[in-house]
Amino acid sequence: INAEYGGNVTGSNSVNVFLGLGIPWLMATIYKAFKYESGDKRSRFVVTDKSLPFAIALYSITAILTLLLLTWRRYSPRAGKAELGGDKTVARISSLFCISMWVIYVVCASLYAYEIISFD
């Protein structure tokens, strides 16, 4: 990555994370402030970290699988020896793979956080 684009990507991802985490927390806090009295236990916005290790492990697995896909695309003649572009069929399969990694992460992390699934 060229240095001029690296800062843009990093900054863009930072903004996405800050907004993606900050806005829902702000909305929940405002909602609870109007819904409950200040002394009520339900008025607090508590985030437990019991599902954090699972989410980190799952994220790491999906990230490694995605990096392996990109590495394969870079060195594979079938993929055009490029991370982006190349053969349309390979590009579409790669897109579906990346989208499926995201869906798997969101679904599994959510199910675990809501204790619908557990690995005890």
Tab-separated table of N, CA and C in Angstrom:
chain	number	residue	atom	x	y	z
A	1	ILE	N	0.860	-1.182	0.000
A	1	ILE	CA	0.000	0.000	0.000
A	1	ILE	C	0.896	1.231	0.000
A	2	ASN	N	0.574	2.146	-0.838
A	2	ASN	CA	1.310	3.403	-0.835
A	2	ASN	C	1.028	4.150	0.451
A	3	ALA	N	2.008	4.908	0.911
A	3	ALA	CA	1.877	5.638	2.176
A	3	ALA	C	0.720	6.625	2.120
A	4	GLU	N	0.493	7.220	0.965
A	4	GLU	CA	-0.568	8.216	0.867
A	4	GLU	C	-1.949	7.607	1.041
A	5	TYR	N	-2.101	6.323	0.696
A	5	TYR	CA	-3.394	5.666	0.848
A	5	TYR	C	-3.526	4.956	2.193
A	6	GLY	N	-2.412	4.578	2.790
A	6	GLY	CA	-2.443	3.867	4.060
A	6	GLY	C	-3.098	4.666	5.161
A	7	GLY	N	-2.776	5.943	5.241
A	7	GLY	CA	-3.384	6.807	6.260
A	7	GLY	C	-4.871	6.960	6.050
A	8	ASN	N	-5.288	7.039	4.798
A	8	ASN	CA	-6.703	7.176	4.491
A	8	ASN	C	-7.473	5.935	4.915
A	9	VAL	N	-6.932	4.767	4.639
A	9	VAL	CA	-7.599	3.517	5.009
A	9	VAL	C	-7.681	3.395	6.523
A	10	THR	N	-6.584	3.669	7.197
A	10	THR	CA	-6.563	3.576	8.660
A	10	THR	C	-7.530	4.574	9.284
A	11	GLY	N	-7.508	5.792	8.809
A	11	GLY	CA	-8.412	6.809	9.337
A	11	GLY	C	-9.861	6.467	9.088
A	12	SER	N	-10.158	5.959	7.900
A	12	SER	CA	-11.526	5.584	7.564
A	12	SER	C	-12.010	4.447	8.460
A	13	ASN	N	-11.168	3.448	8.679
A	13	ASN	CA	-11.551	2.333	9.548
A	13	ASN	C	-11.742	2.805	10.983
A	14	SER	N	-10.903	3.705	11.444
A	14	SER	CA	-11.046	4.228	12.807
A	14	SER	C	-12.378	4.940	12.973
A	15	VAL	N	-12.723	5.777	12.015
A	15	VAL	CA	-13.999	6.493	12.082
A	15	VAL	C	-15.157	5.503	12.071
A	16	ASN	N	-15.083	4.481	11.232
A	16	ASN	CA	-16.152	3.482	11.183
A	16	ASN	C	-16.311	2.770	12.520
A	17	VAL	N	-15.196	2.413	13.152
A	17	VAL	CA	-15.264	1.738	14.446
A	17	VAL	C	-15.822	2.672	15.511
A	18	PHE	N	-15.331	3.898	15.560
A	18	PHE	CA	-15.802	4.833	16.582
A	18	PHE	C	-17.293	5.123	16.421
A	19	LEU	N	-17.733	5.329	15.191
A	19	LEU	CA	-19.157	5.574	14.963
A	19	LEU	C	-19.964	4.302	15.182
A	20	GLY	N	-19.431	3.176	14.732
A	20	GLY	CA	-20.146	1.913	14.867
A	20	GLY	C	-20.347	1.497	16.312
A	21	LEU	N	-19.407	1.855	17.173
A	21	LEU	CA	-19.550	1.543	18.598
A	21	LEU	C	-20.213	2.681	19.368
A	22	GLY	N	-19.844	3.894	19.031
A	22	GLY	CA	-20.305	5.048	19.796
A	22	GLY	C	-21.769	5.375	19.626
A	23	ILE	N	-22.261	5.321	18.408
A	23	ILE	CA	-23.654	5.712	18.165
A	23	ILE	C	-24.642	4.771	18.856
A	24	PRO	N	-24.494	3.435	18.753
A	24	PRO	CA	-25.432	2.566	19.477
A	24	PRO	C	-25.370	2.752	20.997
A	25	TRP	N	-24.172	2.953	21.536
A	25	TRP	CA	-24.066	3.182	22.982
A	25	TRP	C	-24.733	4.488	23.368
A	26	LEU	N	-24.540	5.521	22.580
A	26	LEU	CA	-25.178	6.810	22.853
A	26	LEU	C	-26.689	6.666	22.795
A	27	MET	N	-27.195	5.985	21.782
A	27	MET	CA	-28.643	5.800	21.651
A	27	MET	C	-29.209	5.018	22.836
A	28	ALA	N	-28.522	3.969	23.264
A	28	ALA	CA	-28.990	3.165	24.400
A	28	ALA	C	-28.979	3.983	25.684
A	29	THR	N	-27.951	4.798	25.859
A	29	THR	CA	-27.854	5.629	27.064
A	29	THR	C	-28.970	6.662	27.097
A	30	ILE	N	-29.224	7.307	25.993
A	30	ILE	CA	-30.301	8.307	25.932
A	30	ILE	C	-31.654	7.639	26.156
A	31	TYR	N	-31.865	6.492	25.526
A	31	TYR	CA	-33.125	5.766	25.702
A	31	TYR	C	-33.349	5.425	27.171
A	32	LYS	N	-32.321	4.863	27.821
A	32	LYS	CA	-32.455	4.464	29.223
A	32	LYS	C	-32.634	5.672	30.138
A	33	ALA	N	-32.026	6.795	29.784
A	33	ALA	CA	-32.167	8.002	30.601
A	33	ALA	C	-33.614	8.495	30.607
A	34	PHE	N	-34.296	8.371	29.494
A	34	PHE	CA	-35.690	8.804	29.426
A	34	PHE	C	-36.663	7.730	29.899
A	35	LYS	N	-36.292	6.486	29.795
A	35	LYS	CA	-37.195	5.375	30.112
A	35	LYS	C	-37.261	5.079	31.616
A	36	TYR	N	-36.120	5.173	32.323
A	36	TYR	CA	-36.053	4.763	33.722
A	36	TYR	C	-35.614	5.921	34.613
A	37	GLU	N	-35.969	5.825	35.887
A	37	GLU	CA	-35.505	6.805	36.879
A	37	GLU	C	-34.009	6.623	37.095
A	38	SER	N	-33.330	7.656	37.563
A	38	SER	CA	-31.872	7.590	37.701
A	38	SER	C	-31.416	6.556	38.729
A	39	GLY	N	-32.214	6.254	39.746
A	39	GLY	CA	-31.824	5.267	40.748
A	39	GLY	C	-32.121	3.830	40.344
A	40	ASP	N	-32.890	3.640	39.309
A	40	ASP	CA	-33.274	2.302	38.856
A	40	ASP	C	-32.063	1.576	38.261
A	41	LYS	N	-31.910	0.285	38.639
A	41	LYS	CA	-30.775	-0.488	38.106
A	41	LYS	C	-30.830	-0.597	36.587
A	42	ARG	N	-32.030	-0.591	36.041
A	42	ARG	CA	-32.179	-0.712	34.587
A	42	ARG	C	-31.730	0.548	33.840
A	43	SER	N	-31.525	1.637	34.563
A	43	SER	CA	-31.113	2.876	33.896
A	43	SER	C	-29.630	2.847	33.524
A	44	ARG	N	-28.883	1.930	34.113
A	44	ARG	CA	-27.457	1.830	33.801
A	44	ARG	C	-27.244	1.066	32.505
A	45	PHE	N	-26.267	1.483	31.767
A	45	PHE	CA	-25.912	0.792	30.525
A	45	PHE	C	-24.657	-0.006	30.801
A	46	VAL	N	-24.838	-1.290	31.090
A	46	VAL	CA	-23.735	-2.158	31.482
A	46	VAL	C	-23.396	-3.085	30.318
A	47	VAL	N	-22.132	-3.135	29.995
A	47	VAL	CA	-21.662	-4.039	28.959
A	47	VAL	C	-20.762	-5.074	29.630
A	48	THR	N	-21.188	-6.325	29.565
A	48	THR	CA	-20.357	-7.387	30.147
A	48	THR	C	-19.380	-7.882	29.087
A	49	ASP	N	-18.283	-8.390	29.548
A	49	ASP	CA	-17.256	-8.845	28.600
A	49	ASP	C	-17.158	-10.367	28.537
A	50	LYS	N	-18.172	-11.077	28.983
A	50	LYS	CA	-18.089	-12.538	29.001
A	50	LYS	C	-18.022	-13.138	27.601
A	51	SER	N	-18.549	-12.438	26.610
A	51	SER	CA	-18.499	-12.978	25.248
A	51	SER	C	-17.315	-12.426	24.451
A	52	LEU	N	-16.537	-11.537	25.057
A	52	LEU	CA	-15.421	-10.924	24.335
A	52	LEU	C	-14.361	-11.931	23.893
A	53	PRO	N	-13.912	-12.858	24.738
A	53	PRO	CA	-12.902	-13.821	24.268
A	53	PRO	C	-13.381	-14.648	23.070
A	54	PHE	N	-14.640	-15.055	23.096
A	54	PHE	CA	-15.184	-15.803	21.967
A	54	PHE	C	-15.204	-14.944	20.705
A	55	ALA	N	-15.641	-13.694	20.837
A	55	ALA	CA	-15.711	-12.799	19.679
A	55	ALA	C	-14.319	-12.543	19.103
A	56	ILE	N	-13.335	-12.385	19.966
A	56	ILE	CA	-11.966	-12.160	19.488
A	56	ILE	C	-11.427	-13.399	18.780
A	57	ALA	N	-11.669	-14.568	19.353
A	57	ALA	CA	-11.201	-15.807	18.718
A	57	ALA	C	-11.883	-16.016	17.368
A	58	LEU	N	-13.180	-15.787	17.322
A	58	LEU	CA	-13.915	-15.946	16.075
A	58	LEU	C	-13.446	-14.939	15.024
A	59	TYR	N	-13.242	-13.699	15.453
A	59	TYR	CA	-12.733	-12.672	14.532
A	59	TYR	C	-11.357	-13.066	14.000
A	60	SER	N	-10.508	-13.563	14.877
A	60	SER	CA	-9.161	-13.959	14.457
A	60	SER	C	-9.215	-15.079	13.421
A	61	ILE	N	-10.079	-16.047	13.641
A	61	ILE	CA	-10.210	-17.157	12.693
A	61	ILE	C	-10.697	-16.664	11.337
A	62	THR	N	-11.746	-15.843	11.338
A	62	THR	CA	-12.268	-15.341	10.065
A	62	THR	C	-11.269	-14.414	9.382
A	63	ALA	N	-10.524	-13.628	10.147
A	63	ALA	CA	-9.508	-12.748	9.555
A	63	ALA	C	-8.379	-13.563	8.931
A	64	ILE	N	-7.938	-14.608	9.610
A	64	ILE	CA	-6.865	-15.456	9.066
A	64	ILE	C	-7.330	-16.150	7.791
A	65	LEU	N	-8.559	-16.649	7.784
A	65	LEU	CA	-9.078	-17.293	6.577
A	65	LEU	C	-9.159	-16.298	5.413
A	66	THR	N	-9.559	-15.074	5.700
A	66	THR	CA	-9.629	-14.047	4.652
A	66	THR	C	-8.238	-13.684	4.149
A	67	LEU	N	-7.270	-13.570	5.055
A	67	LEU	CA	-5.900	-13.286	4.628
A	67	LEU	C	-5.323	-14.437	3.798
A	68	LEU	N	-5.672	-15.666	4.148
A	68	LEU	CA	-5.241	-16.807	3.338
A	68	LEU	C	-5.846	-16.743	1.937
A	69	LEU	N	-7.099	-16.339	1.854
A	69	LEU	CA	-7.726	-16.178	0.543
A	69	LEU	C	-6.991	-15.113	-0.280
A	70	LEU	N	-6.697	-13.973	0.334
A	70	LEU	CA	-5.993	-12.904	-0.385
A	70	LEU	C	-4.593	-13.335	-0.805
A	71	THR	N	-3.928	-14.088	0.058
A	71	THR	CA	-2.591	-14.595	-0.286
A	71	THR	C	-2.681	-15.560	-1.454
A	72	TRP	N	-3.660	-16.448	-1.432
A	72	TRP	CA	-3.842	-17.374	-2.544
A	72	TRP	C	-4.115	-16.607	-3.838
A	73	ARG	N	-4.981	-15.585	-3.747
A	73	ARG	CA	-5.301	-14.801	-4.953
A	73	ARG	C	-4.062	-14.095	-5.503
A	74	ARG	N	-3.184	-13.622	-4.613
A	74	ARG	CA	-1.990	-12.911	-5.077
A	74	ARG	C	-1.061	-13.824	-5.887
A	75	TYR	N	-0.936	-15.077	-5.497
A	75	TYR	CA	0.037	-15.965	-6.135
A	75	TYR	C	-0.581	-16.976	-7.098
A	76	SER	N	-1.886	-16.998	-7.229
A	76	SER	CA	-2.549	-17.979	-8.083
A	76	SER	C	-2.755	-17.445	-9.505
A	77	PRO	N	-2.272	-18.195	-10.489
A	77	PRO	CA	-2.540	-17.784	-11.874
A	77	PRO	C	-4.043	-17.799	-12.188
A	78	ARG	N	-4.774	-18.699	-11.546
A	78	ARG	CA	-6.235	-18.792	-11.763
A	78	ARG	C	-6.938	-17.501	-11.344
A	79	ALA	N	-6.440	-16.868	-10.296
A	79	ALA	CA	-7.037	-15.624	-9.806
A	79	ALA	C	-6.436	-14.395	-10.472
A	80	GLY	N	-5.534	-14.583	-11.401
A	80	GLY	CA	-4.920	-13.461	-12.099
A	80	GLY	C	-3.761	-12.846	-11.350
A	81	LYS	N	-3.252	-13.559	-10.351
A	81	LYS	CA	-2.150	-13.067	-9.510
A	81	LYS	C	-2.415	-11.655	-8.992
A	82	ALA	N	-3.627	-11.449	-8.533
A	82	ALA	CA	-4.015	-10.144	-7.996
A	82	ALA	C	-5.098	-10.340	-6.937
A	83	GLU	N	-5.027	-9.509	-5.894
A	83	GLU	CA	-6.030	-9.605	-4.832
A	83	GLU	C	-7.404	-9.161	-5.343
A	84	LEU	N	-7.410	-8.157	-6.202
A	84	LEU	CA	-8.651	-7.636	-6.774
A	84	LEU	C	-8.662	-7.918	-8.271
A	85	GLY	N	-9.851	-8.052	-8.814
A	85	GLY	CA	-9.962	-8.273	-10.252
A	85	GLY	C	-9.674	-9.711	-10.615
A	86	GLY	N	-9.082	-9.899	-11.802
A	86	GLY	CA	-8.781	-11.247	-12.269
A	86	GLY	C	-10.006	-11.913	-12.859
A	87	ASP	N	-9.991	-13.223	-12.837
A	87	ASP	CA	-11.087	-14.013	-13.381
A	87	ASP	C	-12.399	-13.679	-12.666
A	88	LYS	N	-13.459	-13.447	-13.423
A	88	LYS	CA	-14.752	-13.043	-12.835
A	88	LYS	C	-15.330	-14.114	-11.917
A	89	THR	N	-15.187	-15.367	-12.298
A	89	THR	CA	-15.730	-16.448	-11.463
A	89	THR	C	-15.002	-16.504	-10.122
A	90	VAL	N	-13.673	-16.423	-10.166
A	90	VAL	CA	-12.890	-16.443	-8.921
A	90	VAL	C	-13.210	-15.208	-8.085
A	91	ALA	N	-13.371	-14.067	-8.729
A	91	ALA	CA	-13.692	-12.833	-8.001
A	91	ALA	C	-15.045	-12.954	-7.300
A	92	ARG	N	-16.014	-13.534	-7.983
A	92	ARG	CA	-17.347	-13.690	-7.367
A	92	ARG	C	-17.307	-14.689	-6.210
A	93	ILE	N	-16.597	-15.780	-6.391
A	93	ILE	CA	-16.467	-16.765	-5.309
A	93	ILE	C	-15.744	-16.144	-4.116
A	94	SER	N	-14.708	-15.358	-4.385
A	94	SER	CA	-13.977	-14.680	-3.311
A	94	SER	C	-14.884	-13.701	-2.576
A	95	SER	N	-15.705	-12.972	-3.320
A	95	SER	CA	-16.644	-12.040	-2.703
A	95	SER	C	-17.629	-12.769	-1.808
A	96	LEU	N	-18.176	-13.866	-2.298
A	96	LEU	CA	-19.107	-14.654	-1.496
A	96	LEU	C	-18.433	-15.207	-0.248
A	97	PHE	N	-17.186	-15.621	-0.383
A	97	PHE	CA	-16.445	-16.134	0.765
A	97	PHE	C	-16.281	-15.046	1.832
A	98	CYS	N	-15.869	-13.853	1.405
A	98	CYS	CA	-15.665	-12.754	2.363
A	98	CYS	C	-16.973	-12.343	3.022
A	99	ILE	N	-18.036	-12.271	2.239
A	99	ILE	CA	-19.346	-11.930	2.815
A	99	ILE	C	-19.787	-13.013	3.792
A	100	SER	N	-19.545	-14.279	3.450
A	100	SER	CA	-19.926	-15.366	4.356
A	100	SER	C	-19.117	-15.319	5.652
A	101	MET	N	-17.850	-14.916	5.587
A	101	MET	CA	-17.057	-14.774	6.807
A	101	MET	C	-17.674	-13.715	7.724
A	102	TRP	N	-18.121	-12.623	7.129
A	102	TRP	CA	-18.748	-11.552	7.904
A	102	TRP	C	-20.053	-12.040	8.524
A	103	VAL	N	-20.885	-12.717	7.738
A	103	VAL	CA	-22.167	-13.214	8.241
A	103	VAL	C	-21.943	-14.230	9.355
A	104	ILE	N	-21.010	-15.144	9.163
A	104	ILE	CA	-20.709	-16.140	10.189
A	104	ILE	C	-20.272	-15.461	11.481
A	105	TYR	N	-19.402	-14.455	11.358
A	105	TYR	CA	-18.943	-13.749	12.556
A	105	TYR	C	-20.106	-13.066	13.275
A	106	VAL	N	-20.895	-12.311	12.549
A	106	VAL	CA	-21.989	-11.562	13.177
A	106	VAL	C	-23.006	-12.505	13.819
A	107	VAL	N	-23.390	-13.557	13.113
A	107	VAL	CA	-24.393	-14.484	13.638
A	107	VAL	C	-23.859	-15.241	14.853
A	108	CYS	N	-22.675	-15.826	14.736
A	108	CYS	CA	-22.129	-16.618	15.852
A	108	CYS	C	-21.828	-15.755	17.073
A	109	ALA	N	-21.235	-14.577	16.866
A	109	ALA	CA	-20.939	-13.700	18.003
A	109	ALA	C	-22.226	-13.246	18.682
A	110	SER	N	-23.264	-12.962	17.903
A	110	SER	CA	-24.544	-12.535	18.480
A	110	SER	C	-25.208	-13.677	19.246
A	111	LEU	N	-25.225	-14.860	18.645
A	111	LEU	CA	-25.830	-16.003	19.321
A	111	LEU	C	-25.112	-16.325	20.623
A	112	TYR	N	-23.800	-16.205	20.619
A	112	TYR	CA	-23.031	-16.463	21.840
A	112	TYR	C	-23.275	-15.377	22.888
A	113	ALA	N	-23.323	-14.129	22.447
A	113	ALA	CA	-23.541	-13.019	23.391
A	113	ALA	C	-24.907	-13.115	24.059
A	114	TYR	N	-25.906	-13.580	23.317
A	114	TYR	CA	-27.254	-13.728	23.878
A	114	TYR	C	-27.482	-15.101	24.493
A	115	GLU	N	-26.403	-15.873	24.652
A	115	GLU	CA	-26.420	-17.183	25.293
A	115	GLU	C	-27.373	-18.170	24.645
A	116	ILE	N	-27.559	-18.051	23.335
A	116	ILE	CA	-28.355	-19.018	22.596
A	116	ILE	C	-27.484	-20.234	22.292
A	117	ILE	N	-26.203	-19.993	22.062
A	117	ILE	CA	-25.234	-21.080	21.928
A	117	ILE	C	-24.156	-20.887	22.988
A	118	SER	N	-23.561	-21.973	23.426
A	118	SER	CA	-22.449	-21.863	24.372
A	118	SER	C	-21.506	-23.041	24.134
A	119	PHE	N	-20.287	-22.874	24.570
A	119	PHE	CA	-19.266	-23.906	24.390
A	119	PHE	C	-18.660	-24.293	25.732
A	120	ASP	N	-19.523	-24.441	26.724
A	120	ASP	CA	-19.039	-24.806	28.077
A	120	ASP	C	-18.879	-26.288	28.219
